[in-house]
Tab-separated table of C-alpha atoms and ligand atoms in Angstrom:
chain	number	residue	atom	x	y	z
A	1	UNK	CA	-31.898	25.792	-0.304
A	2	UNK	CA	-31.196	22.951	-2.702
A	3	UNK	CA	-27.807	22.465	-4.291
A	4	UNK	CA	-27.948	21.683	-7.965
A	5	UNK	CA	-25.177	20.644	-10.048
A	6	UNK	CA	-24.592	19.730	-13.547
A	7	UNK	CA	-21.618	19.641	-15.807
A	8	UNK	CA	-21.468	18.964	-19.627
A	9	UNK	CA	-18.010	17.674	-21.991
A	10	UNK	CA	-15.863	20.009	-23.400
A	11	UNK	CA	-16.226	18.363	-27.005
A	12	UNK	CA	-16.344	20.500	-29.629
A	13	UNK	CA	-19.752	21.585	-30.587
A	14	UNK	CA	-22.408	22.020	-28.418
A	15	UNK	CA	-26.296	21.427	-29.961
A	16	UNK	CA	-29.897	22.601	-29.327
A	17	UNK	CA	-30.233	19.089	-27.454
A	18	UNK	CA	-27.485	20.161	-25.024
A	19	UNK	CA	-29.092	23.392	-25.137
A	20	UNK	CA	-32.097	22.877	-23.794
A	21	UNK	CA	-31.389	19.456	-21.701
A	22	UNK	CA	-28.935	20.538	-20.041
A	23	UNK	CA	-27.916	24.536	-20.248
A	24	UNK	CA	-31.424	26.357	-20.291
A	25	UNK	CA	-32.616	24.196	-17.300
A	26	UNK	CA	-29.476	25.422	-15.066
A	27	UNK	CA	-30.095	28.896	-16.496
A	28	UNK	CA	-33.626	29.144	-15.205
A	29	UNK	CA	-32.807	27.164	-11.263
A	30	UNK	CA	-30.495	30.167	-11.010
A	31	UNK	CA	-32.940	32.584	-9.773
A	32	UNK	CA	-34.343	30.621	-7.612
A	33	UNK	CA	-31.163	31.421	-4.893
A	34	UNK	CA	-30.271	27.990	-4.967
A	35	UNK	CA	-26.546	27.171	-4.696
A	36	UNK	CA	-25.144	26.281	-8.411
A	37	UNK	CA	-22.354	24.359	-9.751
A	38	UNK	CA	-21.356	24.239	-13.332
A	39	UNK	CA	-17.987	22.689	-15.263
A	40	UNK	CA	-16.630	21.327	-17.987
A	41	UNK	CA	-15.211	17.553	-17.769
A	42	UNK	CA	-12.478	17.904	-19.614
A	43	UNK	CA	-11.024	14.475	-17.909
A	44	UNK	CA	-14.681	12.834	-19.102
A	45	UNK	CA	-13.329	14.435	-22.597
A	46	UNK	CA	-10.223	12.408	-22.055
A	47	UNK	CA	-12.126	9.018	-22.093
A	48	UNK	CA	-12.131	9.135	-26.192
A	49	UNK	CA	-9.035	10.303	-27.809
A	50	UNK	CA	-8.790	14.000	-28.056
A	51	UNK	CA	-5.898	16.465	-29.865
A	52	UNK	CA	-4.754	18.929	-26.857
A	53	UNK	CA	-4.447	22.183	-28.582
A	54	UNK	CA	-8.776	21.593	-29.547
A	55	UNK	CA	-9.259	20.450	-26.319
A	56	UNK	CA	-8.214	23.474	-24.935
A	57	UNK	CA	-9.924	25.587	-27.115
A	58	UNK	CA	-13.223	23.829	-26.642
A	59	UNK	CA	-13.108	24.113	-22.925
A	60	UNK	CA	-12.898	27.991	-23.316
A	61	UNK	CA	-15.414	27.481	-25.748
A	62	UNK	CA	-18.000	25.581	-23.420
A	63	UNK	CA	-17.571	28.556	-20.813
A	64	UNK	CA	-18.188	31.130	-23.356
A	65	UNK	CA	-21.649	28.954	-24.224
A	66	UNK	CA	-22.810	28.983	-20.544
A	67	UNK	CA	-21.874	32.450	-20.151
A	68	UNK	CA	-23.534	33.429	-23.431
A	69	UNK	CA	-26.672	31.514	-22.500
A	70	UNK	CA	-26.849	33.497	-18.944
A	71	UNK	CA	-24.987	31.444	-16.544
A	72	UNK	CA	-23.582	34.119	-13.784
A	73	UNK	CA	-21.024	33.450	-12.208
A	74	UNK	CA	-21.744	35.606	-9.278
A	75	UNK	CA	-24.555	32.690	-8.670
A	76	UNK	CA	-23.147	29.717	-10.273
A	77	UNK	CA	-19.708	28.200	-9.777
A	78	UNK	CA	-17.986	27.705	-13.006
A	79	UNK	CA	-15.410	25.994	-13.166
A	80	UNK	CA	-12.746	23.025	-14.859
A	81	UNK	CA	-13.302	19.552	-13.215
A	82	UNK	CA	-9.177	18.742	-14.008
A	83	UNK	CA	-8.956	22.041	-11.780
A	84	UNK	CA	-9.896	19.967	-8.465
A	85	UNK	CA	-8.202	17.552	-8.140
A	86	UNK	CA	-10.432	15.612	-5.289
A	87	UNK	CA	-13.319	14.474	-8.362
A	88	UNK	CA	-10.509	12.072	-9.374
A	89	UNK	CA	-9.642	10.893	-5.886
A	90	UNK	CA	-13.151	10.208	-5.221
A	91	UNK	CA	-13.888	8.332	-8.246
A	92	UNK	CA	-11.053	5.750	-6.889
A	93	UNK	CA	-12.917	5.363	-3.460
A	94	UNK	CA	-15.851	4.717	-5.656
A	95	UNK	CA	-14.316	2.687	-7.568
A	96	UNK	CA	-13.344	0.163	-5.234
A	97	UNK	CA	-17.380	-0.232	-4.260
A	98	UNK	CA	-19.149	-0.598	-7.596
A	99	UNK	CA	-19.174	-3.737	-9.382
A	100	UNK	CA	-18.246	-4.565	-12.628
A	101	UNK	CA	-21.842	-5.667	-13.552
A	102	UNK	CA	-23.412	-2.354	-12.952
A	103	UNK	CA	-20.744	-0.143	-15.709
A	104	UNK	CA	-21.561	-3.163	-17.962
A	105	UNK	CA	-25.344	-2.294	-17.949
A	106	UNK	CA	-24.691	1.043	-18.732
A	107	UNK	CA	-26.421	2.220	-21.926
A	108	UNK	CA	-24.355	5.292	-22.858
A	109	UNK	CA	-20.907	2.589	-22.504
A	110	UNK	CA	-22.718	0.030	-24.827
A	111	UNK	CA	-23.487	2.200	-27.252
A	112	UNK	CA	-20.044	3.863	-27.560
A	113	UNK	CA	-18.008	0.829	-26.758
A	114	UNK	CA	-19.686	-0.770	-30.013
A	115	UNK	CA	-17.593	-2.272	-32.394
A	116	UNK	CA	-14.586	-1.206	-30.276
A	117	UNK	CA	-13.677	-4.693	-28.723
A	118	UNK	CA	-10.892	-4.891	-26.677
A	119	UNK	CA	-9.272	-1.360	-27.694
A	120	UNK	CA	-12.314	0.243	-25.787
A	121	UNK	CA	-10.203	2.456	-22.907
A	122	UNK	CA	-11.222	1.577	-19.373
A	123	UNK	CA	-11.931	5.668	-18.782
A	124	UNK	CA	-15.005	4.708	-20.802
A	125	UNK	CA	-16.362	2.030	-18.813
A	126	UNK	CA	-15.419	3.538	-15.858
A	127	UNK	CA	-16.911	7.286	-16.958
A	128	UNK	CA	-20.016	6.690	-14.734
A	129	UNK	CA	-18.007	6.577	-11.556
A	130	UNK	CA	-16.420	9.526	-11.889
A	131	UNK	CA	-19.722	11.083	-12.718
A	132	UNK	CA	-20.673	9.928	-9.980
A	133	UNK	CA	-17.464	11.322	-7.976
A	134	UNK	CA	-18.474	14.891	-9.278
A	135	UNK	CA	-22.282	14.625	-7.934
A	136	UNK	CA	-21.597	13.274	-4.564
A	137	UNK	CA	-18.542	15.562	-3.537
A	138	UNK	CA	-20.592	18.495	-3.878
A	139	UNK	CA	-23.547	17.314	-1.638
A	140	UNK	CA	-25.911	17.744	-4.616
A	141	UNK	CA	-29.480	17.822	-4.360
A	142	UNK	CA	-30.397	17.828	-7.988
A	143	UNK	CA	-28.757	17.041	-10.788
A	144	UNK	CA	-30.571	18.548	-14.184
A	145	UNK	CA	-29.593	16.275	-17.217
A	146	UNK	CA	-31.358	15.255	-20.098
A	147	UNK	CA	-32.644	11.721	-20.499
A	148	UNK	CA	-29.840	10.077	-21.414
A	149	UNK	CA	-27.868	10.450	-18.221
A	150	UNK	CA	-30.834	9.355	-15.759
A	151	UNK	CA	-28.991	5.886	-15.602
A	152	UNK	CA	-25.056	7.588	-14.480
A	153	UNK	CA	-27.586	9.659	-11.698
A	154	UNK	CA	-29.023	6.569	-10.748
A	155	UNK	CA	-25.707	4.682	-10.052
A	156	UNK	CA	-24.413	7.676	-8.109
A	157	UNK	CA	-27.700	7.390	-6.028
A	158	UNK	CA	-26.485	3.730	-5.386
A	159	UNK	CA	-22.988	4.292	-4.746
A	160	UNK	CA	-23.957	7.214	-2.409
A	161	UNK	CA	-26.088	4.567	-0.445
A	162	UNK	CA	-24.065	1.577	-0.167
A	163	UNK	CA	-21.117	4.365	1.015
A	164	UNK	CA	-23.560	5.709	3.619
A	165	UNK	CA	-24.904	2.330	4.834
A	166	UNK	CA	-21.122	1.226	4.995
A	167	UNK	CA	-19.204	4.028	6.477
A	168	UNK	CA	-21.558	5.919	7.854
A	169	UNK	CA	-24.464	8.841	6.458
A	170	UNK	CA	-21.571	10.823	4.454
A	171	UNK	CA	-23.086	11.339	0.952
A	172	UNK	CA	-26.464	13.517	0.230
A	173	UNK	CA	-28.122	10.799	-2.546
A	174	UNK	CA	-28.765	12.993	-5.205
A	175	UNK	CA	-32.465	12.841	-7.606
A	176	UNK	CA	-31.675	13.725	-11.628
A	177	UNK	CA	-34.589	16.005	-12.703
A	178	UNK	CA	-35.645	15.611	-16.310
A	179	UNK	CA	-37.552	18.005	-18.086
A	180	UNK	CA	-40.238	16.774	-19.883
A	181	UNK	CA	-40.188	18.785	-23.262
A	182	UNK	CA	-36.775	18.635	-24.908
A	183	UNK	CA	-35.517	16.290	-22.619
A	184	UNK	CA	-33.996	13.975	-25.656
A	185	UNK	CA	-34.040	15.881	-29.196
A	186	UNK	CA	-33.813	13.389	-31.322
A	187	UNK	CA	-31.189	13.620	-34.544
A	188	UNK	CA	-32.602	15.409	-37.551
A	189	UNK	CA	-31.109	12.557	-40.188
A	190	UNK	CA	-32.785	10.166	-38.156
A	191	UNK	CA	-35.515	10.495	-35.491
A	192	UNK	CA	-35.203	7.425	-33.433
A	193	UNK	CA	-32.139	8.037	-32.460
A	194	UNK	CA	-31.098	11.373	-30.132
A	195	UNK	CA	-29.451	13.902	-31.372
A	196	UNK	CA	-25.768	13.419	-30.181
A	197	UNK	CA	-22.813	15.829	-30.853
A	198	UNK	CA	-20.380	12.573	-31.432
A	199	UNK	CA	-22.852	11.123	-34.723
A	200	UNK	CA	-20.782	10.874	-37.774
A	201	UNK	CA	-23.040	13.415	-39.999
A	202	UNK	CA	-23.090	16.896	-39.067
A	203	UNK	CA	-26.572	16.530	-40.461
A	204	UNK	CA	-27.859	14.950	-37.448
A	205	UNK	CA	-27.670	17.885	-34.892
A	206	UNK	CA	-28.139	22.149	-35.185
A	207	UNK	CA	-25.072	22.776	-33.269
A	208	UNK	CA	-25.454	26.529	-31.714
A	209	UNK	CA	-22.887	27.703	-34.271
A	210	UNK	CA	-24.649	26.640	-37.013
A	211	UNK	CA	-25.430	30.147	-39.521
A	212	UNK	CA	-28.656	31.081	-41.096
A	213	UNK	CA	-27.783	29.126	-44.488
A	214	UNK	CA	-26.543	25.739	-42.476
A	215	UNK	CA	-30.001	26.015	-40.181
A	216	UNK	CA	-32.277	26.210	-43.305
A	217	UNK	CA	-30.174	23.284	-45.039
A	218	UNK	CA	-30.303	20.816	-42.461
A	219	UNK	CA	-33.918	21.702	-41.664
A	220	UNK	CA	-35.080	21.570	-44.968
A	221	UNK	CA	-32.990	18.010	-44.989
A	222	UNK	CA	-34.592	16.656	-42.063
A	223	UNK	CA	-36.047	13.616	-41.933
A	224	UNK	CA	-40.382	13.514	-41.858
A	225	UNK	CA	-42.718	11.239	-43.325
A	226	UNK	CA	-45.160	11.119	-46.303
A	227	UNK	CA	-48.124	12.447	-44.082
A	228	UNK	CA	-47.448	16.060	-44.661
A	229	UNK	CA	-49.345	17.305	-41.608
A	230	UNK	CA	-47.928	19.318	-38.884
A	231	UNK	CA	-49.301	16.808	-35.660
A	232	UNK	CA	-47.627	14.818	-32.862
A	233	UNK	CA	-47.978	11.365	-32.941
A	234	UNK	CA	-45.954	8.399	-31.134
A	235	UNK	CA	-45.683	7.105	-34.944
A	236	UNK	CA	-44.461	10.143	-36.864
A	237	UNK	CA	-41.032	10.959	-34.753
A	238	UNK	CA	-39.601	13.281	-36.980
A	239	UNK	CA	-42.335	15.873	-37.418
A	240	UNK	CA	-42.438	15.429	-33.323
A	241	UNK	CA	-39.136	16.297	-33.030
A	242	UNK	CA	-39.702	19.686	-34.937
A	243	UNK	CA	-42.928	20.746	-33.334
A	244	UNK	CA	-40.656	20.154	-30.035
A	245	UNK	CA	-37.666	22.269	-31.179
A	246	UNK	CA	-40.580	25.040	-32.506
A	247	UNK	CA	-42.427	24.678	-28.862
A	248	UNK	CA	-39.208	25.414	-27.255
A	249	UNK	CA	-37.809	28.188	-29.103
A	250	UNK	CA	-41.298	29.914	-29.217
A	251	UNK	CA	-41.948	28.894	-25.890
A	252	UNK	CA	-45.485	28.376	-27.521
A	253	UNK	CA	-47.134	24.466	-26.904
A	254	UNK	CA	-47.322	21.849	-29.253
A	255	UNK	CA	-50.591	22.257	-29.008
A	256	UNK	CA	-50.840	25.829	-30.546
A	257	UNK	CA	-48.385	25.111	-32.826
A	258	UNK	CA	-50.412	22.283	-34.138
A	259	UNK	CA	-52.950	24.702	-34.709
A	260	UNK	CA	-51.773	27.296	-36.195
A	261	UNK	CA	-50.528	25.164	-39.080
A	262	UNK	CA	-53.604	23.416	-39.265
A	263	UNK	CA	-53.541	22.966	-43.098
A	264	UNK	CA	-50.325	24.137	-43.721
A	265	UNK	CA	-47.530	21.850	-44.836
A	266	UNK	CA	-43.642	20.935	-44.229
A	267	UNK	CA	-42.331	23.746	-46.627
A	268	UNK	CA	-44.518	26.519	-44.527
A	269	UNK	CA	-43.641	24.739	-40.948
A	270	UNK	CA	-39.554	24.487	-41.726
A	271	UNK	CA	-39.371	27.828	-43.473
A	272	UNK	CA	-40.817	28.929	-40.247
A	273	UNK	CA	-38.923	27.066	-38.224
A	274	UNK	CA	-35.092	27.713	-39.806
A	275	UNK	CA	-36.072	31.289	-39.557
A	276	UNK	CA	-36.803	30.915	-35.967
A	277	UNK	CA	-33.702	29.071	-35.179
A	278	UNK	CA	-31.755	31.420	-36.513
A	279	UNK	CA	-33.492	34.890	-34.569
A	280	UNK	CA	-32.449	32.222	-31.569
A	281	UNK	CA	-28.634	31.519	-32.568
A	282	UNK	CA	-27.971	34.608	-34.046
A	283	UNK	CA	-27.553	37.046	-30.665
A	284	UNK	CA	-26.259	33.981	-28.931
A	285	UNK	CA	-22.949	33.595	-31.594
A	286	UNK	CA	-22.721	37.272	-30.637
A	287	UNK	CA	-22.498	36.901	-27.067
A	288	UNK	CA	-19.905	33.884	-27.573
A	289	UNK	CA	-17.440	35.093	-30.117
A	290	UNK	CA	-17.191	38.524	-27.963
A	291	UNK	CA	-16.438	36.317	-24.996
A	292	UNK	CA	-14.050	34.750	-26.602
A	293	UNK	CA	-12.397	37.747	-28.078
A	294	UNK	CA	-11.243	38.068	-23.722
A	295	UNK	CA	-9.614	34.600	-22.980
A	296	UNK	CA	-8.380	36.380	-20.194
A	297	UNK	CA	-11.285	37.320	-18.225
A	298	UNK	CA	-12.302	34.004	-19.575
A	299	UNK	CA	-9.483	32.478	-17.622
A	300	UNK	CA	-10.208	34.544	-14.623
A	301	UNK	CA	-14.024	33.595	-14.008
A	302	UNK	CA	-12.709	30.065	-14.079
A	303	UNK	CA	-10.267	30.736	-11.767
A	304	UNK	CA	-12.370	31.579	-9.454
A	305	UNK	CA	-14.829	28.966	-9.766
A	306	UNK	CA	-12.316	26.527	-9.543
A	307	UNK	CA	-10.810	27.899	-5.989
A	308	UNK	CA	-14.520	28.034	-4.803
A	309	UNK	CA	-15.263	24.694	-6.002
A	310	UNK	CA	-12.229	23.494	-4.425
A	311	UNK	CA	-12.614	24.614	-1.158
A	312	UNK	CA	-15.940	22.582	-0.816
A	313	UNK	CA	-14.188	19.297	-2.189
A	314	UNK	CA	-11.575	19.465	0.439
A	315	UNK	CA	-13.494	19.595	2.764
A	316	UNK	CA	-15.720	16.912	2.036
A	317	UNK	CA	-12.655	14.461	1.080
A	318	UNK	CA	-11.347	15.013	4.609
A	319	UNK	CA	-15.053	13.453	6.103
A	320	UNK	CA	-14.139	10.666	3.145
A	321	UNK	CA	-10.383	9.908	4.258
A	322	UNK	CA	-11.479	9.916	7.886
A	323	UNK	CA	-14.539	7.687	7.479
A	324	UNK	CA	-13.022	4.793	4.931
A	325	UNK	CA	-9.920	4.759	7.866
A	326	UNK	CA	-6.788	6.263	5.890
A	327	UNK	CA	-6.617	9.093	7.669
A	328	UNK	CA	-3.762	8.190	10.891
A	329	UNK	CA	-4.369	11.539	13.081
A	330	UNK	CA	-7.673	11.873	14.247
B	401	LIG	P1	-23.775	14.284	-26.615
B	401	LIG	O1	-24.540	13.016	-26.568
B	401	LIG	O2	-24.261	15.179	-27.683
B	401	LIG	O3	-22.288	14.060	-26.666
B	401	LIG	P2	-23.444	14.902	-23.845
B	401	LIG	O4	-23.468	13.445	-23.507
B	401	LIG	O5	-22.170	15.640	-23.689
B	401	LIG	O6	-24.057	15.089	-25.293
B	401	LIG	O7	-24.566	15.614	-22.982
B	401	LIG	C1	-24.470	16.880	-22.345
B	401	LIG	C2	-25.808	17.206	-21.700
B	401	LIG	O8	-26.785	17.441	-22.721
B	401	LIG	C3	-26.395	16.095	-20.835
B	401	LIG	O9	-27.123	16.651	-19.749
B	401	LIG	C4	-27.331	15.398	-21.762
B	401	LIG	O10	-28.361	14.724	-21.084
B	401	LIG	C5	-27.875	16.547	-22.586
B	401	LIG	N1	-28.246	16.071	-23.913
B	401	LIG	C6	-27.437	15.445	-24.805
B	401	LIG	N2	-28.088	15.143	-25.924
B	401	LIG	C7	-29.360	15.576	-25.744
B	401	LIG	C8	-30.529	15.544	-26.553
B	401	LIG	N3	-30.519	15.007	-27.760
B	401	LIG	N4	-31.666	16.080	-26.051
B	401	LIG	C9	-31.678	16.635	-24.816
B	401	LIG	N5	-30.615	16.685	-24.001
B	401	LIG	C10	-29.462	16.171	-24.450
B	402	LIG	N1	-21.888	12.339	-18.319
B	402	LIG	C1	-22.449	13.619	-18.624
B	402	LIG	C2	-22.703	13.691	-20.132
B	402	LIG	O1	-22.161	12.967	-20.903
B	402	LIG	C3	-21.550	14.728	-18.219
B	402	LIG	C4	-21.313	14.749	-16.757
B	402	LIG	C5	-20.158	14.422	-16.108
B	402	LIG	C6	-22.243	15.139	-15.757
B	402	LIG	N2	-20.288	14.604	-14.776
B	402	LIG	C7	-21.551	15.053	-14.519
B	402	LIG	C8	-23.562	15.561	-15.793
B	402	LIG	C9	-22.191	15.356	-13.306
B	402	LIG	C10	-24.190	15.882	-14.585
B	402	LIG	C11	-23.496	15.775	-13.362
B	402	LIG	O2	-23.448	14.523	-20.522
């Protein structure tokens, strides 16, 4: 049995890149009677400024996606990272073994810290470690993220490691798995760069709210080239980046897709492909807004996870205390 973890920010909207990096992977290891753990990190949230009445509502909001998307919680522990406490208490052990120089090679910091300066908050640089709190306290296996996040798995493979060879074998090290379709959608307004919920335009991701007219907009809108052809090729991003989102929807291959608009251009392909989308989103805005309608049994499932989740991170933070020597009794 193989424990697999992931957890995803409470920010707002959630997109197909989120989707199907990070929810529809954790859907599908399920089955498998593997032991699952699932959360929101709101206290990630935290590291850019945030207005507290949204960022409650988008934390209910994130648990009515996973739910909606087939997350039990029978078989997956669901829960609020802020809800256990020992994530945060790890992340200081941690803390005091990484090295500055390895959170200032971090891509994901780089890129958000840009133009910030000095005003950047240290919650930001120091996001990775608490990532890497959440993996290792849980004895995780395998940790299913899209592309972006290999580098935070890697460091918690590290930390996990140089704790182990330190203290003592403590930590399990932990391997990110990355699936290879739809691993990094990239942003519709511009294809070298990945679709992110935090771009400025709303035209650069389908969030999974998005209705039928806003799909065929931003599809239509997306950015191709002057080819015209419906084929992959490392040179023509865009186009790849629709055949991708088609091949995953469908669950048909690039390959087929290719060929059955073989002489068919961009209007047929994105007519085709908003229409799609939308036979996708549509039962899955359903499932949300009725689980939202219930904040209460909302509340409860969460509840739950979070006294399940915390039981195992007690435990585990006494073999911590006990091994770094700050525990007196013995
Ligand atoms: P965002 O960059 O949109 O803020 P997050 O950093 O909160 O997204 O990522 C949540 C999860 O979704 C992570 O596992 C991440 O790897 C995955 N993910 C984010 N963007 C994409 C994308 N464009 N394609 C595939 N997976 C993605
Ligand atoms: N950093 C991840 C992201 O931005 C979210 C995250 C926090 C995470 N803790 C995690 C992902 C632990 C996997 C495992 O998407």
């Amino acid at each position: 049995m193989s424990r697999i973890l992931t957890a995803l920010q409470p920010s707002g909207i959630l997109h197909i890149g989120n989707y199907f990096g990070a929810i529809e992977p954790m859907v599908s290891l399920q089955s498998a009677g593997n032991q699952n753990l699932l959360f929101m990190v709101d206290y990630h949230a935290i590291t850019v400024e945030q207005d507290p009445h949204t960022l409650r509502q988008n934390i209910l909001f994130a648990a009515a996606t996973y739910l909606a998307s087939g997350i039990d919680p029978e078989k997956t522990i669901l829960f609020q990272q802020s809800r256990v406490s020992e994530h945060t208490e790890l992340a200081w052990i941690l803390n005091c073994l990484v090295r500055m120089g390895e959170l200032e090679r971090m891509t994901q910091y780089k890129d958000k810290a840009l133009g910030k300066g000095q005003s950047v908050s240290v919650g930001l640089f120091d996001y990775p470690v608490l990532m890497a709190a959440d993996i290792l306290l849980y004895d995780t296996n395998i940790v299913p993220v899209g592309e972006d996040q290999k580098q935070h798995v890697e460091l918690a493979r590290d930390l996990a490691e140089r704790f182990n060879k330190k203290f003592g074998e403590t930590f399990v090290v932990p391997k990110p798995q990355i699936r290879k379709e739809g691993a990094r959608l990239m942003a519709l307004d511009d294809p070298h760069k990945k679709m992110s919920k935090s771009a400025t335009s709303e035209k650069n991701y389908l969030s999974l709210m998005d209705d039928e007219k806003t799909v065929l907009k931003k599809i239509k809108a997306a950015v191709t080239d002057s080819e015209g052809t419906i084929r992959l090729s490392p040179s023509r991003p865009g186009i790849g980046n629709l055949i991708t989102i088609l091949s995953l929807i469908t669950k048909k291959t690039p390959k087929e897709i290719e060929n059955a608009y073989e002489g068919k251009g961009y209007g047929d392909f994105k007519t085709d492909l908003a229409r799609e989308l939308t036979a996708f989103l549509t039962p899955l805005q359903s499932k949300i807004n009725a689980l939202l309608k219930d904040p209460s049994g909302l509340l409860k499932i969460l509840d739950n996870g979070a006294s399940r989740a915390k039981a195992m991170a007690e435990k585990k933070m006494i073999d911590v205390r006990q091994k770094i020597g700050v525990t007196l009794s013995s």
